[in-house]
XYZ file of C-alpha atoms in Angstrom:
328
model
C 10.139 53.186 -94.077
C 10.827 50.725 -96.744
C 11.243 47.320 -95.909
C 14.454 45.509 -96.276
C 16.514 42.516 -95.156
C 19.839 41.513 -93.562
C 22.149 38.100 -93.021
C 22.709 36.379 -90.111
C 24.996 36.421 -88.513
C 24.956 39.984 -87.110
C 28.043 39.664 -85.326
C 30.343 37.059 -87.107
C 33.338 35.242 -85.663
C 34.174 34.488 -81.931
C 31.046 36.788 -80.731
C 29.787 34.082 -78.358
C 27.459 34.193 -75.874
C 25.484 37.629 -76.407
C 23.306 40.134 -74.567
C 21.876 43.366 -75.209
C 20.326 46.101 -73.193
C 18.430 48.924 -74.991
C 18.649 52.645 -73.488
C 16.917 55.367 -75.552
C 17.411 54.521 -79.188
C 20.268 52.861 -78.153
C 21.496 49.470 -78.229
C 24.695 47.718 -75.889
C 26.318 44.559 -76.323
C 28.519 42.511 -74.635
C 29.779 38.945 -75.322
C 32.523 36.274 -74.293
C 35.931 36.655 -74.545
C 37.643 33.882 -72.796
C 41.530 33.772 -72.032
C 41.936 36.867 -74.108
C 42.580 40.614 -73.132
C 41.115 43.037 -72.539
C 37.996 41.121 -71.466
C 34.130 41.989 -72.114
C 33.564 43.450 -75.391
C 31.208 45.733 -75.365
C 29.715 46.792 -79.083
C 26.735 49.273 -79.893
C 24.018 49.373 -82.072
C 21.611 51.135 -83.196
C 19.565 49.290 -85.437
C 20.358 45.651 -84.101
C 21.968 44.563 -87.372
C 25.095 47.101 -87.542
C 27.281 46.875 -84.355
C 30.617 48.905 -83.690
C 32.956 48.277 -80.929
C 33.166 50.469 -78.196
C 34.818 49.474 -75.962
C 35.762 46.756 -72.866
C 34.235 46.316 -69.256
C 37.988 44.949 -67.967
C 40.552 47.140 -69.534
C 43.475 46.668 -66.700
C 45.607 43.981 -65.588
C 45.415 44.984 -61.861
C 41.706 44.195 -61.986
C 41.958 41.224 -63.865
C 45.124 39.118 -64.742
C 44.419 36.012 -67.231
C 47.787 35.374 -67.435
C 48.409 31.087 -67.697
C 44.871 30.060 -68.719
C 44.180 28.054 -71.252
C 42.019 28.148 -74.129
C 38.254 28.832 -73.595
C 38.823 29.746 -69.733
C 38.641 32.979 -68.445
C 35.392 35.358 -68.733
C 32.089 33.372 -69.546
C 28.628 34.571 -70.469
C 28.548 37.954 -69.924
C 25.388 40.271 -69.092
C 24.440 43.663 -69.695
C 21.739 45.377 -67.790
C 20.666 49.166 -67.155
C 18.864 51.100 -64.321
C 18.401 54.024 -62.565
C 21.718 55.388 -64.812
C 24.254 53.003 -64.592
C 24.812 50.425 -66.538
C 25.898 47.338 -64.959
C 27.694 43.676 -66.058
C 28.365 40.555 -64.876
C 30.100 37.228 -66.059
C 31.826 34.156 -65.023
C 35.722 34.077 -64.586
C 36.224 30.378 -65.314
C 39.820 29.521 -63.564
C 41.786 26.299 -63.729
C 40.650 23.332 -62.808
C 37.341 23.606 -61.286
C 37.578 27.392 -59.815
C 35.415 30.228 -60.569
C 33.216 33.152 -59.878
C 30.431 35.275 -60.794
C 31.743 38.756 -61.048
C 29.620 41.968 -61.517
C 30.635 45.556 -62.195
C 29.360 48.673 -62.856
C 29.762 52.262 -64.871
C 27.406 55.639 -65.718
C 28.954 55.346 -69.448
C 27.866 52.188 -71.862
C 31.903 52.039 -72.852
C 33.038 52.458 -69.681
C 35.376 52.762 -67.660
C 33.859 50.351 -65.138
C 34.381 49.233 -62.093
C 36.752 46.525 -60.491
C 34.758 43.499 -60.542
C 33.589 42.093 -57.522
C 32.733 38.827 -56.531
C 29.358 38.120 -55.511
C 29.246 34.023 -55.130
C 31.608 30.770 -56.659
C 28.520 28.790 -57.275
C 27.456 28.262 -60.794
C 27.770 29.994 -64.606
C 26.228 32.678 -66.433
C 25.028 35.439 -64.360
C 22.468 37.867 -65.426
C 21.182 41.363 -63.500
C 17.462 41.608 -62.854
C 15.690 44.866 -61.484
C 12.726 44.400 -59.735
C 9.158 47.506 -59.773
C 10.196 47.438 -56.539
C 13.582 48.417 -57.428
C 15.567 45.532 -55.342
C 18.478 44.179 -57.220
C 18.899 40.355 -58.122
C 21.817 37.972 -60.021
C 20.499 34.902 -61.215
C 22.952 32.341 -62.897
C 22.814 28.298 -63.620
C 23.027 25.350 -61.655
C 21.401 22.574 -61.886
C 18.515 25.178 -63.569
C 18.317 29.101 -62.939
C 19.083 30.509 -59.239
C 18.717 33.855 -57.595
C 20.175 35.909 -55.063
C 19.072 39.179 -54.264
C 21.797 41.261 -54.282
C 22.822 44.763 -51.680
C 21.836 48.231 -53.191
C 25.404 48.818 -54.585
C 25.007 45.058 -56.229
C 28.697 44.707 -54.447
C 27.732 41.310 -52.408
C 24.876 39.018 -51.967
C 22.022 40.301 -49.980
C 20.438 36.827 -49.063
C 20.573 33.068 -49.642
C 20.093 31.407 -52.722
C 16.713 30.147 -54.427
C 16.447 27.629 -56.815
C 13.500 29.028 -59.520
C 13.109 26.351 -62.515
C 15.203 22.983 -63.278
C 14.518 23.749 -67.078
C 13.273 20.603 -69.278
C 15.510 18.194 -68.558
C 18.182 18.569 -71.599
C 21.580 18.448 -70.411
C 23.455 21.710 -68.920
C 20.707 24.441 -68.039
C 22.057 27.536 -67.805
C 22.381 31.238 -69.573
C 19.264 32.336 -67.800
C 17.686 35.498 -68.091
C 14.428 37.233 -66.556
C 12.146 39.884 -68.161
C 8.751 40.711 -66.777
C 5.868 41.453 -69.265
C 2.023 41.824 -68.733
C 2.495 40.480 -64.926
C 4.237 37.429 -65.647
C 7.978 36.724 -65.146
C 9.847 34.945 -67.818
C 12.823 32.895 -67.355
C 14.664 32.651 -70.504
C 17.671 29.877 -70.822
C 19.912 27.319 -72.458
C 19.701 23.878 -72.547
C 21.035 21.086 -74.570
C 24.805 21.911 -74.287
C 26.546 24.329 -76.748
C 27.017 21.362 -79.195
C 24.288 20.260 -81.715
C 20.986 20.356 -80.226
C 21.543 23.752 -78.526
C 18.318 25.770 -77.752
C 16.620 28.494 -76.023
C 13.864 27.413 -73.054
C 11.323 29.657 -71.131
C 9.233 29.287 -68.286
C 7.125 31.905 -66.684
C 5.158 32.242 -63.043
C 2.864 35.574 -62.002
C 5.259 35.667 -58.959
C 9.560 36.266 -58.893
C 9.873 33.306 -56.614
C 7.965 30.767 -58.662
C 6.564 28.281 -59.428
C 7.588 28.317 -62.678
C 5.460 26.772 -65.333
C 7.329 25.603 -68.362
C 6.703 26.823 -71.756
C 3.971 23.839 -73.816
C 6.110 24.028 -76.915
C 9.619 24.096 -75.231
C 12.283 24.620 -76.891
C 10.939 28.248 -77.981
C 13.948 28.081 -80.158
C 16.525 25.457 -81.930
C 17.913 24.539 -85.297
C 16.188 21.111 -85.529
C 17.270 20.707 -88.811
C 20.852 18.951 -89.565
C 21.448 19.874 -93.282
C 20.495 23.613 -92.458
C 23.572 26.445 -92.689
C 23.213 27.472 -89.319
C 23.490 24.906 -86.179
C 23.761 24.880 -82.234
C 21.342 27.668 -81.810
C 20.991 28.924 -78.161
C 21.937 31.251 -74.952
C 19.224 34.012 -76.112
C 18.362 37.227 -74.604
C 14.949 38.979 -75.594
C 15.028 42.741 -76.563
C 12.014 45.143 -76.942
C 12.873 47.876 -79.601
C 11.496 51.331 -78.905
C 8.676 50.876 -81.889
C 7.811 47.956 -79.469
C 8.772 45.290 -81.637
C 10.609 42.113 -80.014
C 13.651 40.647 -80.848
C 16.315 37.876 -79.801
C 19.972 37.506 -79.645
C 21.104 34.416 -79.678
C 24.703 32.558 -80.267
C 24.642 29.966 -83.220
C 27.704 28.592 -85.694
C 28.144 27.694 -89.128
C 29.564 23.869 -89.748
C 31.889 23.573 -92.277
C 32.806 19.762 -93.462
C 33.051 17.188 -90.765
C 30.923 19.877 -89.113
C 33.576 22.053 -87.623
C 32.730 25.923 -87.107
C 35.569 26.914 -87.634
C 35.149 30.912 -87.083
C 32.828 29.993 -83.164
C 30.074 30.871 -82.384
C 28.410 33.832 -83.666
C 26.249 36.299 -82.668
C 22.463 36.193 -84.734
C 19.299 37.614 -84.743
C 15.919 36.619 -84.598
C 12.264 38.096 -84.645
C 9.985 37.404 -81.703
C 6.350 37.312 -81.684
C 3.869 37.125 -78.222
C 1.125 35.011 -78.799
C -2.169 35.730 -77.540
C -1.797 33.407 -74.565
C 1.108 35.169 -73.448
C 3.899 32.768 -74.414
C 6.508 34.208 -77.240
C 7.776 32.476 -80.577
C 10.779 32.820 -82.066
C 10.962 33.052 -86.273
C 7.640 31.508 -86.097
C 9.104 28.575 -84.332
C 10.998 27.719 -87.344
C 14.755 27.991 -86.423
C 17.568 30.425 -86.926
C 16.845 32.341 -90.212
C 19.250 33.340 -93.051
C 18.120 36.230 -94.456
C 15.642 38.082 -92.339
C 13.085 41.004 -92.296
C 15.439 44.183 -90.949
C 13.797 45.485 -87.217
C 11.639 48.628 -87.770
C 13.991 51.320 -87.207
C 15.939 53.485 -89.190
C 19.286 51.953 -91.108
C 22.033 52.692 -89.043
C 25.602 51.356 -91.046
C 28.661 51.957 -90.148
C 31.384 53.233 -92.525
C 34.009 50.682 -91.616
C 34.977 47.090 -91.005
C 37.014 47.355 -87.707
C 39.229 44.291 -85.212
C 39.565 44.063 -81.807
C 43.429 43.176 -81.030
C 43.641 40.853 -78.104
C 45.971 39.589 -76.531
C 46.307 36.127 -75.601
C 47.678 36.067 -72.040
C 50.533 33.492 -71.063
C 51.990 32.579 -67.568
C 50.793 31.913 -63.666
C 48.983 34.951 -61.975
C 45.437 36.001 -61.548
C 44.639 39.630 -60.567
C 41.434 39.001 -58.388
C 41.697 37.556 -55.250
C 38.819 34.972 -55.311
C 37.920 33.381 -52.027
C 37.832 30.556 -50.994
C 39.641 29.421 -54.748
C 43.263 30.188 -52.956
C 44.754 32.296 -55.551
């Protein structure tokens, strides 16, 4: 296969806050979409670099009405996850003033239709679905650091109480985390720093689910530490393993124009990742977000035409899930 290259970003404009499940050959995407409608875009891959829409995981109004919120409310952070068949998502729904819930849903097609989200707790941000070998089902989201609750068999309601797994380093706002297991070790993977300059990606990792966690020696495993480089505020990364076993990371990153506004958001970019031999992993070498980049191993997989998602922005007073406790 001959070599080649690609830009970053992958996904450019407003593509905030990514994950990515593989399945097959097959890669799924989801990211942010805020106040807008329909919520959850969900884009496919199959070479990492190329993505086409698909589709959305909250396509009607009775499930979910955004109607009245303002700017950058609404769905945070979303997750996509597979097992066992279905594919499942979760995300924040971010209401006004200081409301909101972690939602999760679930469908046997990539592009749906899902189901109606349900609420699982209205504590923290950025959920994430873990699978266990043991095949029990967990959400872990931020606060104050990455928590977990094990979740029922359906993942319709929590299954337990809370546990607090890792603080994180210290930076301001942990949160975005995910979990992978690898070689008997679980990895936490998060975001720290805020999504402002000085973004990044922290791990931790501990041979057992419940911790302790020990904290990666050269934390941040990713970060744009330089402030004259093109691409800034690096962070909120989810690793990938491709099916010719190489590693990858998607990650959310934007690109400052003067007075160092990005003007088009954050964007969705793509990173190589390499385990060491003591079992910790480095992203780009440790050397930041990269420009032009090395193109995964697989086979080039374009597609033929540029394409727009048409969202609506919603405007008025009503929500369509009843969240309790929130009084809506």
């Amino acid at each position: 296969m001959t070599a080649r290259t690609y830009a970053n970003p992958v996904l450019s404009g407003f593509h905030p806050d990514p994950s990515v499940v593989r399945v097959g050959d097959n890669y799924y995407m989801v990211n942010s979409t805020f106040q807008y409608f329909p919520a959850i875009v969900i884009s496919h891959s199959k070479d990492l670099v190329h993505w086409r829409y698909i589709g959305h995981a909250i396509q009607s109004s009775d499930f979910l009405d955004l109607t009245g919120l303002p700017d950058s409310y609404g769905i945070w952070a979303p997750d996509i996850s597979y097992h066992d068949g279905t594919f499942y998502i979760c995300a924040t729904l971010r209401l006004n003033g200081s409301g909101r819930a972690n939602l999760m849903m679930r469908s046997e097609r990539p592009e749906g239709p899902y189901s109606k989200p349900v609420v699982i707790n209205e504590e923290g941000i950025d959920p994430s679905h873990f699978v266990d070998d043991d095949g029990s089902h967990y959400m872990l989201y931020g606060s104050k650091g990455t928590k977990i609750v094990k979740l029922n068999e359906d993942c319709t309601a929590a299954a337990g109480e809370p546990v607090q797994l890792w603080e994180g380093t210290g930076r301001a706002a942990p949160e975005g985390p995910h979990i992978l297991k690898r070689d008997g070790y679980y990895y936490i993977v998060m975001a720290e720093g805020g999504t402002e300059y000085g973004h990044c990606v922290t791990a931790a990792r501990s041979p057992n689910l419940f911790g302790s966690y020990e904290p990666c020696p050269f934390n941040p495993v990713h970060t744009q530490s330089d402030p004259k480089a093109t691409i800034q505020r690096a962070g909120h990364g989810k690793l990938v393993e491709t099916q010719s076993g190489e590693w990858w990371m998607v990650y959310l990153a934007g690109r400052p124009l003067e007075g160092g506004f990005c003007t088009l958001g954050r964007e969705t970019y793509l990173d190589p990742v390499r385990w060491r031999e003591d079992g910790w992993f480095e992203v780009n070498e440790g050397r930041g977000p990269s420009v032009i980049q090395q193109a995964p191993l697989l086979p080039e997989f374009p597609y033929a035409e540029p394409q727009a998602d048409h969202f609506c922005p919603c405007t008025g007073s009503s929500y369509g899930i009843p969240i309790p406790g929130i009084g809506l």
